[in-house]
Short mmCIF file of C-alpha atoms and ligand atoms in Angstrom, two decimals:
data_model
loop_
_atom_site.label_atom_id
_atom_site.label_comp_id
_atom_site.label_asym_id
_atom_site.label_seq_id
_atom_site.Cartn_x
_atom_site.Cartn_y
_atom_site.Cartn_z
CA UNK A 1 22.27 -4.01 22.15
CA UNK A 2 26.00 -4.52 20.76
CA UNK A 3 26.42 -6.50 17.99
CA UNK A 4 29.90 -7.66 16.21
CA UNK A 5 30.56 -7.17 12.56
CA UNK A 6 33.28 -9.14 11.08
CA UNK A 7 34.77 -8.42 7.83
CA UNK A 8 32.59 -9.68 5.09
CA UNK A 9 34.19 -12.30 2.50
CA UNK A 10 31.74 -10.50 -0.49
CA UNK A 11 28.00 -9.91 -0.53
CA UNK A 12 25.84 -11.00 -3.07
CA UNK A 13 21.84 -11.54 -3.55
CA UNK A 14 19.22 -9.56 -4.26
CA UNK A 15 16.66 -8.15 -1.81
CA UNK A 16 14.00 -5.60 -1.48
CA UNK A 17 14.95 -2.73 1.00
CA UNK A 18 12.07 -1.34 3.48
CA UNK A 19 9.72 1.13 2.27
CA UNK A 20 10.67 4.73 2.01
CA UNK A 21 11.04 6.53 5.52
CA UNK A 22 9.84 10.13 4.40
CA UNK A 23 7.51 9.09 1.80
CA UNK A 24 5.48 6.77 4.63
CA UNK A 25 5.22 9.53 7.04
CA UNK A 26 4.05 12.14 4.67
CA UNK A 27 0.84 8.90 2.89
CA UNK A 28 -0.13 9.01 6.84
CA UNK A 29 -0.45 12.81 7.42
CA UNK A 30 -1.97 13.55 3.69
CA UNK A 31 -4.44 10.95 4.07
CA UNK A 32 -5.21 11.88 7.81
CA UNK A 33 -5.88 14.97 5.79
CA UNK A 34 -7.75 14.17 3.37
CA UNK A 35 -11.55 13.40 2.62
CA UNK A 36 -12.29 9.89 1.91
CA UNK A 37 -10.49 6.29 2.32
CA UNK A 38 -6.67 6.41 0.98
CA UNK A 39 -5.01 2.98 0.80
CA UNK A 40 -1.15 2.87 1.16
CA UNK A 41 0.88 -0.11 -0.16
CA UNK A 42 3.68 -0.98 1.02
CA UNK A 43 4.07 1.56 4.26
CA UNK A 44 6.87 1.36 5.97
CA UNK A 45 6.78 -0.47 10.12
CA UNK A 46 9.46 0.88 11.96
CA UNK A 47 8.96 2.76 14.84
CA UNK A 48 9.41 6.30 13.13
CA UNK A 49 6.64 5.48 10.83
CA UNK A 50 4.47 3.65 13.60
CA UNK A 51 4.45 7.18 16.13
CA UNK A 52 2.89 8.79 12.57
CA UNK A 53 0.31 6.15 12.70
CA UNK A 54 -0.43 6.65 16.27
CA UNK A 55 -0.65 10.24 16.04
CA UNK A 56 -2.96 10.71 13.08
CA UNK A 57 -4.70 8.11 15.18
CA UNK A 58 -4.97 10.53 18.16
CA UNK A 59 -6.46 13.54 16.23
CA UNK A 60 -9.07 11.28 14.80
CA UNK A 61 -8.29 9.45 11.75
CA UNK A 62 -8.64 5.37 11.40
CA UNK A 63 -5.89 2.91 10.25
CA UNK A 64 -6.42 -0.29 9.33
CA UNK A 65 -3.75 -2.28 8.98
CA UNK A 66 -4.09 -5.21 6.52
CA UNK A 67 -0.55 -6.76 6.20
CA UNK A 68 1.47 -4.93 3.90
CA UNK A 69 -1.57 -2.72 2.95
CA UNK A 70 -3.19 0.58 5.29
CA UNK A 71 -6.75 1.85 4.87
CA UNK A 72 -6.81 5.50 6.51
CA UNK A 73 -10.07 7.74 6.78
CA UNK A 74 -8.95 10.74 7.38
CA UNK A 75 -11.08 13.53 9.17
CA UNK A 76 -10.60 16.01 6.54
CA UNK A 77 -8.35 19.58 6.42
CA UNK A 78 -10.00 21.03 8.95
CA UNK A 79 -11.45 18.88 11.49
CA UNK A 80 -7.99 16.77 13.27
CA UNK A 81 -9.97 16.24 16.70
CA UNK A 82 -8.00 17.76 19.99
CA UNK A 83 -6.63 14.54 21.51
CA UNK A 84 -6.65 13.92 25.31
CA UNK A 85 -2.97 14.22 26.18
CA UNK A 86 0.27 15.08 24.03
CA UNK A 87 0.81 13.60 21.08
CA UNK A 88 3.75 11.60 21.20
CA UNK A 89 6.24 11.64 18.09
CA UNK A 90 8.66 9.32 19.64
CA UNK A 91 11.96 9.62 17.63
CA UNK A 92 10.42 11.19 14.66
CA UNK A 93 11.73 14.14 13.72
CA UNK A 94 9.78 14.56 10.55
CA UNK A 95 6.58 14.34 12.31
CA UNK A 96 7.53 16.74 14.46
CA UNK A 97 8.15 19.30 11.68
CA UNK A 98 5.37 18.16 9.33
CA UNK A 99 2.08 17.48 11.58
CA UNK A 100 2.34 21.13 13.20
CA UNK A 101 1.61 22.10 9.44
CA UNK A 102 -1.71 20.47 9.35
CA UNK A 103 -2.66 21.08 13.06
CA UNK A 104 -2.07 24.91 12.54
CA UNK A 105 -5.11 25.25 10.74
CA UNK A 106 -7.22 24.01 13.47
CA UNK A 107 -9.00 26.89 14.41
CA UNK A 108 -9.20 27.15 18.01
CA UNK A 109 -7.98 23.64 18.94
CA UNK A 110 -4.76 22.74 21.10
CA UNK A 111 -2.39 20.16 20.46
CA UNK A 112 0.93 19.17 22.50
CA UNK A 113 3.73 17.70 20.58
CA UNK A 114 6.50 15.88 22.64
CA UNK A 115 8.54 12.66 22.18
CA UNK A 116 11.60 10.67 23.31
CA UNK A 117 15.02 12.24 25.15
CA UNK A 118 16.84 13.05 21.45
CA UNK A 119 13.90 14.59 19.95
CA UNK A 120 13.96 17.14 23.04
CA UNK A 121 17.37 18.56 21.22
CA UNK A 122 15.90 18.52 18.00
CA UNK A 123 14.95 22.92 16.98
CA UNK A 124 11.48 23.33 15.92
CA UNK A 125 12.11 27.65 15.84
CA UNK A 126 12.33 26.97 11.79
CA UNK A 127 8.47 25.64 11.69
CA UNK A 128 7.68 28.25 14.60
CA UNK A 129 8.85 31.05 12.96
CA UNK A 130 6.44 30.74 9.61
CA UNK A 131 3.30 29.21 11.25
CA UNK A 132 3.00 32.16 13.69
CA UNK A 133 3.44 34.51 10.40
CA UNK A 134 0.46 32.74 9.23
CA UNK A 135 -1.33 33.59 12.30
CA UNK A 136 -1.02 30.23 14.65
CA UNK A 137 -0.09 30.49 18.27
CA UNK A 138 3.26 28.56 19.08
CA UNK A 139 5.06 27.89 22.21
CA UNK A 140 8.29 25.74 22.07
CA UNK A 141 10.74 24.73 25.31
CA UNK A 142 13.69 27.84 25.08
CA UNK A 143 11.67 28.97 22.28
CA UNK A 144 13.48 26.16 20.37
CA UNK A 145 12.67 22.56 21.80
CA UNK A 146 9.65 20.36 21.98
CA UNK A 147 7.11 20.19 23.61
CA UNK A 148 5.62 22.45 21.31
CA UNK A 149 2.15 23.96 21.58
CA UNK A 150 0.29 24.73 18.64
CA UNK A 151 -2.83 26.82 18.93
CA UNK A 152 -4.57 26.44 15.33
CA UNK A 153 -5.76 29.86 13.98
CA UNK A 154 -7.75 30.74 10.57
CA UNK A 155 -4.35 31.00 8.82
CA UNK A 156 -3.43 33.68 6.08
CA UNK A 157 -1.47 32.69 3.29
CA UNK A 158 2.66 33.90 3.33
CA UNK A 159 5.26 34.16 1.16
CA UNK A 160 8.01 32.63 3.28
CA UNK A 161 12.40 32.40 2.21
CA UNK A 162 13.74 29.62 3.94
CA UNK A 163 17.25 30.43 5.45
CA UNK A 164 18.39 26.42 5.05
CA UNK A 165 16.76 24.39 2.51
CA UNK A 166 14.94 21.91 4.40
CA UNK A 167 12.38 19.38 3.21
CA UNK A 168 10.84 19.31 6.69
CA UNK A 169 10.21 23.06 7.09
CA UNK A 170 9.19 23.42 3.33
CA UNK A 171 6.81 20.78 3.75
CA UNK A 172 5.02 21.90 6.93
CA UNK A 173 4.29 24.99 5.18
CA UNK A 174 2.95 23.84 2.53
CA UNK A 175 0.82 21.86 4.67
CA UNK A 176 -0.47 24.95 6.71
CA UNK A 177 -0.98 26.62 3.43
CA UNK A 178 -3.40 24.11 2.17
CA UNK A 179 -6.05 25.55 4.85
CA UNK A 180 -4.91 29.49 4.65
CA UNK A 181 -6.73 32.21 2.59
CA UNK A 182 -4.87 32.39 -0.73
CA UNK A 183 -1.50 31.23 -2.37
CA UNK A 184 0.92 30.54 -0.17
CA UNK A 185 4.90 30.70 -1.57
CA UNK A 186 8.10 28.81 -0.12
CA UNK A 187 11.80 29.39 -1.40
CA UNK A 188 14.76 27.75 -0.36
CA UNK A 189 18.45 28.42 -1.16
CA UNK A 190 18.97 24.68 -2.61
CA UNK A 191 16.30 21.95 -3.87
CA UNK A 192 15.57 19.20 -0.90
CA UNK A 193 13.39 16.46 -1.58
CA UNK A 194 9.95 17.04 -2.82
CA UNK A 195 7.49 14.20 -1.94
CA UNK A 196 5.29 16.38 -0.51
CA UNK A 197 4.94 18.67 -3.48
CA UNK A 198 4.47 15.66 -5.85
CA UNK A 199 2.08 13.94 -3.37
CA UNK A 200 -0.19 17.17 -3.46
CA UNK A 201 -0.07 17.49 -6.75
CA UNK A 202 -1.43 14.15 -6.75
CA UNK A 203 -4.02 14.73 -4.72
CA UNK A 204 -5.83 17.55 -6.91
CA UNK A 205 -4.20 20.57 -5.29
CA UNK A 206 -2.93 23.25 -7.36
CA UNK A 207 1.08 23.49 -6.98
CA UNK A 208 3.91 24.50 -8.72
CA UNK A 209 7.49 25.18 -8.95
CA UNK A 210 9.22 27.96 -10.43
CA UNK A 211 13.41 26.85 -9.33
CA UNK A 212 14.06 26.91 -5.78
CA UNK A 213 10.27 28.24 -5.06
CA UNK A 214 7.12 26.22 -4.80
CA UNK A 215 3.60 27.94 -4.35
CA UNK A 216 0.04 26.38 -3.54
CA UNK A 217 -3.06 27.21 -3.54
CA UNK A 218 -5.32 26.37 -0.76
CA UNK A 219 -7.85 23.86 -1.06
CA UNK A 220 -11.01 22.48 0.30
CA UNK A 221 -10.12 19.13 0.03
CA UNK A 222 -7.67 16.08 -0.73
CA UNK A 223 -8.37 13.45 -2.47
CA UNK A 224 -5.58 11.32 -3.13
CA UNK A 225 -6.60 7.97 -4.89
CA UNK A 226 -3.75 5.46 -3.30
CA UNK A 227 -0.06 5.62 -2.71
CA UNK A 228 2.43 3.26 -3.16
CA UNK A 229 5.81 3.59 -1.52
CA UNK A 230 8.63 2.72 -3.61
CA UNK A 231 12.10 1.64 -1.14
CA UNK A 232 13.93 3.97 0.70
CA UNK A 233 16.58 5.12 -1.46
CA UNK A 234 18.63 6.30 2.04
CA UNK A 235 17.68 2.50 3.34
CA UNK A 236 19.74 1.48 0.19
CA UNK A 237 22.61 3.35 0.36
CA UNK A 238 24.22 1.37 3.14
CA UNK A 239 23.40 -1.69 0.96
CA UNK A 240 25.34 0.29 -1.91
CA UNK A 241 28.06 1.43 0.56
CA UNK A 242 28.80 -2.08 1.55
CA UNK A 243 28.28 -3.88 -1.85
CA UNK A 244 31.09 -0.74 -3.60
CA UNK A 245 33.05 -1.35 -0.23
CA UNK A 246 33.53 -5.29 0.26
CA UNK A 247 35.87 -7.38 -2.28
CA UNK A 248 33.73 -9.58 -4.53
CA UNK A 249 30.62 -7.96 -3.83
CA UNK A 250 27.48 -7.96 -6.39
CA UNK A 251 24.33 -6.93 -5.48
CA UNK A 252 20.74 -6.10 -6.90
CA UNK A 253 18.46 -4.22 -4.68
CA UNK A 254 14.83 -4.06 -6.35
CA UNK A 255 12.39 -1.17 -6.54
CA UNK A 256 14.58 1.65 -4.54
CA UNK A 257 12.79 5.54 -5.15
CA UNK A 258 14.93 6.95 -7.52
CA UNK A 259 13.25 11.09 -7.35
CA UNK A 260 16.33 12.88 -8.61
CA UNK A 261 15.91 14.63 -5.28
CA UNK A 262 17.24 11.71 -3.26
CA UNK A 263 19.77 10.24 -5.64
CA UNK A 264 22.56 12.58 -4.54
CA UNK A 265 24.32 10.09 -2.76
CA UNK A 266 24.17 7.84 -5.61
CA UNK A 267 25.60 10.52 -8.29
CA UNK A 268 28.58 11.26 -5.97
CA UNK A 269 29.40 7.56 -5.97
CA UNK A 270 28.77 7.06 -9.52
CA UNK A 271 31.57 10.77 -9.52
CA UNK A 272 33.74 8.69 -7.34
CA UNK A 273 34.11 5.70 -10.13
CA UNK A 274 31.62 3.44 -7.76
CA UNK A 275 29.52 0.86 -9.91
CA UNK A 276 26.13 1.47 -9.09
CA UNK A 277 23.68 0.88 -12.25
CA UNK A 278 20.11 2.13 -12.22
CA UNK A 279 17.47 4.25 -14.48
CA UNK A 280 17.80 7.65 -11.77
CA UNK A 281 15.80 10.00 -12.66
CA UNK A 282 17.10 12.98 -14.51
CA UNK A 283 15.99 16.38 -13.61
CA UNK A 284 13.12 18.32 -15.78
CA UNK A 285 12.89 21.80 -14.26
CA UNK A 286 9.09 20.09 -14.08
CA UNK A 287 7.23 19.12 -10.74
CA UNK A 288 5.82 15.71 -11.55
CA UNK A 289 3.42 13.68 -9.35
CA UNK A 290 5.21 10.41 -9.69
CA UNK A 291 7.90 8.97 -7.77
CA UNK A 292 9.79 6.76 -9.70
CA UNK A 293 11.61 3.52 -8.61
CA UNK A 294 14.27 1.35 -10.06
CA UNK A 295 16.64 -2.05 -9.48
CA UNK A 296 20.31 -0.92 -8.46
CA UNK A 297 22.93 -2.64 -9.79
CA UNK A 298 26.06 -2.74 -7.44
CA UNK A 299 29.55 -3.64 -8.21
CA UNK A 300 33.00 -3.58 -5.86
CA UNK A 301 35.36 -1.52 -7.40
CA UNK A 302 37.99 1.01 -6.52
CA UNK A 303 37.36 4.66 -5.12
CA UNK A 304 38.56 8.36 -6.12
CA UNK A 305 37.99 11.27 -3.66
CA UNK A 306 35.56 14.37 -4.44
CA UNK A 307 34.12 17.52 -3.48
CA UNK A 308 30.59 17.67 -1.97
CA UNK A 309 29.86 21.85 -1.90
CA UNK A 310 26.55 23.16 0.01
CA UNK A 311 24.12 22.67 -3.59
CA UNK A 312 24.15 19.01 -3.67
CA UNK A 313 23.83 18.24 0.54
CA UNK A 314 20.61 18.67 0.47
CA UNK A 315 19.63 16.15 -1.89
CA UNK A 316 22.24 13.43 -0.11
CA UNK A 317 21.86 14.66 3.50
CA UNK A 318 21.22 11.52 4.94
CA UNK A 319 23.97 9.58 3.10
CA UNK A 320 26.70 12.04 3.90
CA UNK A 321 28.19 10.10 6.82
CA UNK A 322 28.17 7.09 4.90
CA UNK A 323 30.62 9.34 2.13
CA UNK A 324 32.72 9.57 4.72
CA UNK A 325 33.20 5.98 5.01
CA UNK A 326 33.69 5.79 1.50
CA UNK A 327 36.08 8.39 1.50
CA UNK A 328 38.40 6.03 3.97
CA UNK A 329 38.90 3.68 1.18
CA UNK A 330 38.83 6.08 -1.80
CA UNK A 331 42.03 7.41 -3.52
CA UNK A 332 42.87 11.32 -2.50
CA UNK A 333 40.36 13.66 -0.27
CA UNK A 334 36.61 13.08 0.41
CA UNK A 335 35.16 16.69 1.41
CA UNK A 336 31.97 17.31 2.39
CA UNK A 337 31.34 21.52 2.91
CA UNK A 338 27.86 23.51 3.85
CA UNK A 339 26.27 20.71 5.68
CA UNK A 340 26.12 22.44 9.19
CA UNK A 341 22.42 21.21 9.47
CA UNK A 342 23.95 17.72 10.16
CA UNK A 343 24.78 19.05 13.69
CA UNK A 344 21.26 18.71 14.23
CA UNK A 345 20.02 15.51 13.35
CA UNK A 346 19.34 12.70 15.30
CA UNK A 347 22.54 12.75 16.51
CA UNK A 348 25.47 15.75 15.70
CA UNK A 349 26.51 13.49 13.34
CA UNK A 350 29.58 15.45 12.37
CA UNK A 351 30.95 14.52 15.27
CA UNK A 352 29.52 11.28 15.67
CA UNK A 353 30.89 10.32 12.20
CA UNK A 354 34.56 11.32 12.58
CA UNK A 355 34.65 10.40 16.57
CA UNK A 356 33.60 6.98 15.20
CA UNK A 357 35.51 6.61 12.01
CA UNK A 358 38.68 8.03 13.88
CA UNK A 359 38.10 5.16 16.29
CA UNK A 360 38.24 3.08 13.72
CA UNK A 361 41.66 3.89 12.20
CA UNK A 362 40.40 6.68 9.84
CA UNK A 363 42.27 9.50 8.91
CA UNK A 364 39.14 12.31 9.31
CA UNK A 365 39.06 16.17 10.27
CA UNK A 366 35.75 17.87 11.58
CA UNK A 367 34.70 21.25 10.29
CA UNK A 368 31.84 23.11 11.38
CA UNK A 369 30.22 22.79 8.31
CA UNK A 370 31.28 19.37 7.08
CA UNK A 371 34.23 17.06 6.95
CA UNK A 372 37.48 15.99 5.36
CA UNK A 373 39.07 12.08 4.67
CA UNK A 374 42.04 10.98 3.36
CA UNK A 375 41.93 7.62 1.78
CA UNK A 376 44.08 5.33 3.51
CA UNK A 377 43.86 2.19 1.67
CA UNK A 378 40.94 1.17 4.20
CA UNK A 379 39.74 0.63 8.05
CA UNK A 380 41.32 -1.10 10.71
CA UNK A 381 38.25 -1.67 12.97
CA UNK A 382 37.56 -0.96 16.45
CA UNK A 383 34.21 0.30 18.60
CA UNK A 384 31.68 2.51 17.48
CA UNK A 385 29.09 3.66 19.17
CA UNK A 386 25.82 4.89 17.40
CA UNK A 387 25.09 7.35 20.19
CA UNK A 388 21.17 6.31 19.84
CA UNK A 389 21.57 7.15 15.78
CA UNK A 390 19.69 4.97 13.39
CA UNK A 391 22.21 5.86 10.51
CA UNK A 392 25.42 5.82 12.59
CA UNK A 393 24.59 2.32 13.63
CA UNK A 394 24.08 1.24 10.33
CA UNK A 395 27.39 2.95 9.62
CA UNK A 396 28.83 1.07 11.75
CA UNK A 397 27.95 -2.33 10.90
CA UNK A 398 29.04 -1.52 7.10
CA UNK A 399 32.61 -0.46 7.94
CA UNK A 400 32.74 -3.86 10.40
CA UNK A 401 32.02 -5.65 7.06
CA UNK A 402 34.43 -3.26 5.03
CA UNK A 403 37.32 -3.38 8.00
CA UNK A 404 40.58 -5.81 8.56
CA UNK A 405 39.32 -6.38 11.74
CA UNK A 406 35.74 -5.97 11.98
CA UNK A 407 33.65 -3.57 14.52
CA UNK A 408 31.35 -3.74 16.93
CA UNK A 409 28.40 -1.00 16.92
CA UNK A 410 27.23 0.24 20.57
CA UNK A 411 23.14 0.20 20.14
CA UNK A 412 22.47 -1.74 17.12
CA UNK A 413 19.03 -1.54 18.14
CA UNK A 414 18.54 2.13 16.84
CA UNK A 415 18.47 1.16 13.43
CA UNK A 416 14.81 -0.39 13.97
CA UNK A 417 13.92 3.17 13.87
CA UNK A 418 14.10 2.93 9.54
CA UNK A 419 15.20 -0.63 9.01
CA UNK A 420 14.09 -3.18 11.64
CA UNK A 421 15.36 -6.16 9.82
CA UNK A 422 18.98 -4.93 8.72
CA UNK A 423 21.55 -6.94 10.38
CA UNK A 424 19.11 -10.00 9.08
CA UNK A 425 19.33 -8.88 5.52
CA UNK A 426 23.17 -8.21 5.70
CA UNK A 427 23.63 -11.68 7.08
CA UNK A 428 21.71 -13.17 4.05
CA UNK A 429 23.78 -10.67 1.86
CA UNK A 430 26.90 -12.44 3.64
CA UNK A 431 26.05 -15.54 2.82
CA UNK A 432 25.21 -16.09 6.86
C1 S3P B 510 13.36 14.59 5.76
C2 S3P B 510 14.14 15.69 5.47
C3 S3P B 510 15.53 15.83 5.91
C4 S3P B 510 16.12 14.50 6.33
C5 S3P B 510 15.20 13.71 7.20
C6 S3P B 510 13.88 13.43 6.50
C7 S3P B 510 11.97 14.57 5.30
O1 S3P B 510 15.56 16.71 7.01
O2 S3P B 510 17.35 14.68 6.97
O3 S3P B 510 15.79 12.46 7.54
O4 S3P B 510 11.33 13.50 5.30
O5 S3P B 510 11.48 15.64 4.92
P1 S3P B 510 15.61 18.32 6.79
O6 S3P B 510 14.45 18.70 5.99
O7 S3P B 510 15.53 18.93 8.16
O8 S3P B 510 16.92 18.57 6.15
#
């Protein structure tokens, strides 16, 4: 599906974005996991979040979905059942780092793990590599690609370094670990987000944090009393993109997760003079079990340039493409260095962003690791195509409202895979 954008007049309203992406998928698998009933408010449906629920379904666990509300009963650490055929993660790339965790402790079963076309280019060798330390068996397509076969295995507990910090491959460790036969220890070289580790923690399982290493015991159960998922902060951030970007705007967006490990994108604006007010949450040093939420406060307002260096991608990987679409209408250079792993996303989106910005007038250099802008006063407008890319399409549409000219976004329909009603909501922010 194509769909137009023109250029916006100014957006204002409030609204409440969808429910957070990665915290949704991780409430399905921990309470697929864990021993009795968990209730989860507010879980995101989009079809990332709806292959979780179908899989956890598969390997035994019940979902009830009441509206807004799900009931799971889990089967418990150690008893997923072996389901008849693959199990199908559809465009989900977290589930297909984060459920080999759990089904690696499933001692003697088989599972299958395949999805759609893109996922097929996604590399699971970086969850490979540490289950089969902790004794799993693991096939993958070139050693690299789903489908991947995991043979579950009484697991032994590792102390495993990371080469590229990654949420994903953290978290399915930690998830194997929960079953293995001690304390199991993961470092990275930068912090990425840490629902998991605060979601455990909730749950009664003994895990800390000493800097960029986390270590957890194993357990013999979970018990996690309830979750509630606060909004996707990365959901947000083309709400904030557009409402910094488009003359006039003002916008409040209500209850967005504001863990200081997903509010990168939101310091760099705030570095690059953007208006964005909020209560983020500072960092401790501590691992706490909450995940905090805020309103965000969003003003237009004029742009500087900056320097995004390999510490803070991480913690705004997600929203980097979107920084280059600030950077076109920001004063000086937007660079963004040491973010290599977004050649392996959903889409290369290194590529996919400048292809698509240059197509748009922008004046944008790739590197292998990153990208540079130079501010040119703003964006002409043009084609873009999301090349099957959630966040590229959603790119998209926010530089059509941003541009002289507007865009029009090839597959507008990918951006059901995180936020099935966004073109809706920007309409109502537009006054449509
Ligand atoms: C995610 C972690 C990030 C992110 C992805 C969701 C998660 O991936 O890009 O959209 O929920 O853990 P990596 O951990 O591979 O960087």
């Amino acid at each position: 599906m194509n769909v137009r954008f023109e250029p916006a007049r100014a957006l204002s309203g409030e609204l409440r974005v969808p429910a957070d992406k990665s915290i949704s998928h991780r409430a399905a698998i921990l309470a697929a996991m864990a021993s009795e009933p968990v209730r989860i408010e507010r879980y995101l449906h989009a079809a990332d979040t709806t292959s979780t629920l179908n899989a956890v379904r598969a390997l035994g666990a019940l979902v009830e979905v009441r509206g807004d509300e799900l009931v799971v009963r889990g089967t418990g650490l150690r008893d997923a059942g072996e389901p008849d055929g693959p199990i199908d993660v559809g465009n989900a790339g977290t589930l297909l780092r984060l459920l080999p965790g759990w089904l690696a402790a499933q001692d003697g079963c088989s599972f299958t793990l395949d999805g759609d076309e893109s996922i097929r280019r996604r590399p699971v060798d970086r969850i490979v590599e540490p289950l089969r330390q902790m004794g799993a068996e693991l096939h993958a397509s070139e050693g690299r690609f789903p489908p991947l076969q995991v043979r579950g295995a009484r697991l032994r507990a590792i102390s495993y370094e990371l080469d590229v910090a990654s949420a994903q491959v953290k978290s399915c460790v930690l998830l194997a670990a929960l079953a293995a036969d001690g304390a199991t220890t993961v470092g990275e070289p930068a912090r990425s987000r840490d629902h998991t580790e605060r979601m455990l923690l909730r749950a009664g399982v003994a895990i800390h944090r000493n800097g960029r290493r986390v270590t957890v015991v194993n357990a013999d159960e979970l018990l996690l009393d309830g979750v509630s998922v606060p909004g996707d902060p990365s959901s947000a951030a083309f709400l904030v993109a557009a409402g910094v970007l488009v003359p006039g705007s003002r916008l409040l967006l209500r209850d967005v997760g504001v863990n200081w490990t997903r509010t990168g994108f939101l310091r760099i604006v705030r570095r690059m003079r953007g208006i964005v007010l909020g209560d983020l949450e500072q960092e401790t040093g501590e691992l706490v079990g909450e995940e905090p939420v805020s309103d965000l406060d969003v003003a237009h307002g004029a742009l500087e340039g900056t320097l995004v260096e390999a510490d803070e991608v991480p913690l705004a990987i997600d929203e980097l493409p979107l920084l280059a679409l600030l950077g076109c209408f920001a004063e000086g250079e937007t660079v963004v260095q040491g973010a290599q792993e977004l050649r392996v996303k959903e889409s290369d989106r290194i590529a996919g962003v400048v292809d698509g910005l240059r197509g748009l007038g922008a004046d944008v250099e790739a590197a292998d690791d990153g990208f540079a802008v130079r501010g040119s006063g703003g964006l002409r407008g043009g084609v873009l195509d999301a090349r099957g890319d959630h966040r590229m399409a959603m790119l998209g549409a926010v530089a059509g409202l941003a541009s002289r000219e507007g865009v029009e976004v090839i597959g507008m329909d990918a951006a059901a895979v995180s936020y099935p009603g966004f073109v809706a909501d920007l309409e109502r922010l537009c006054g449509g």
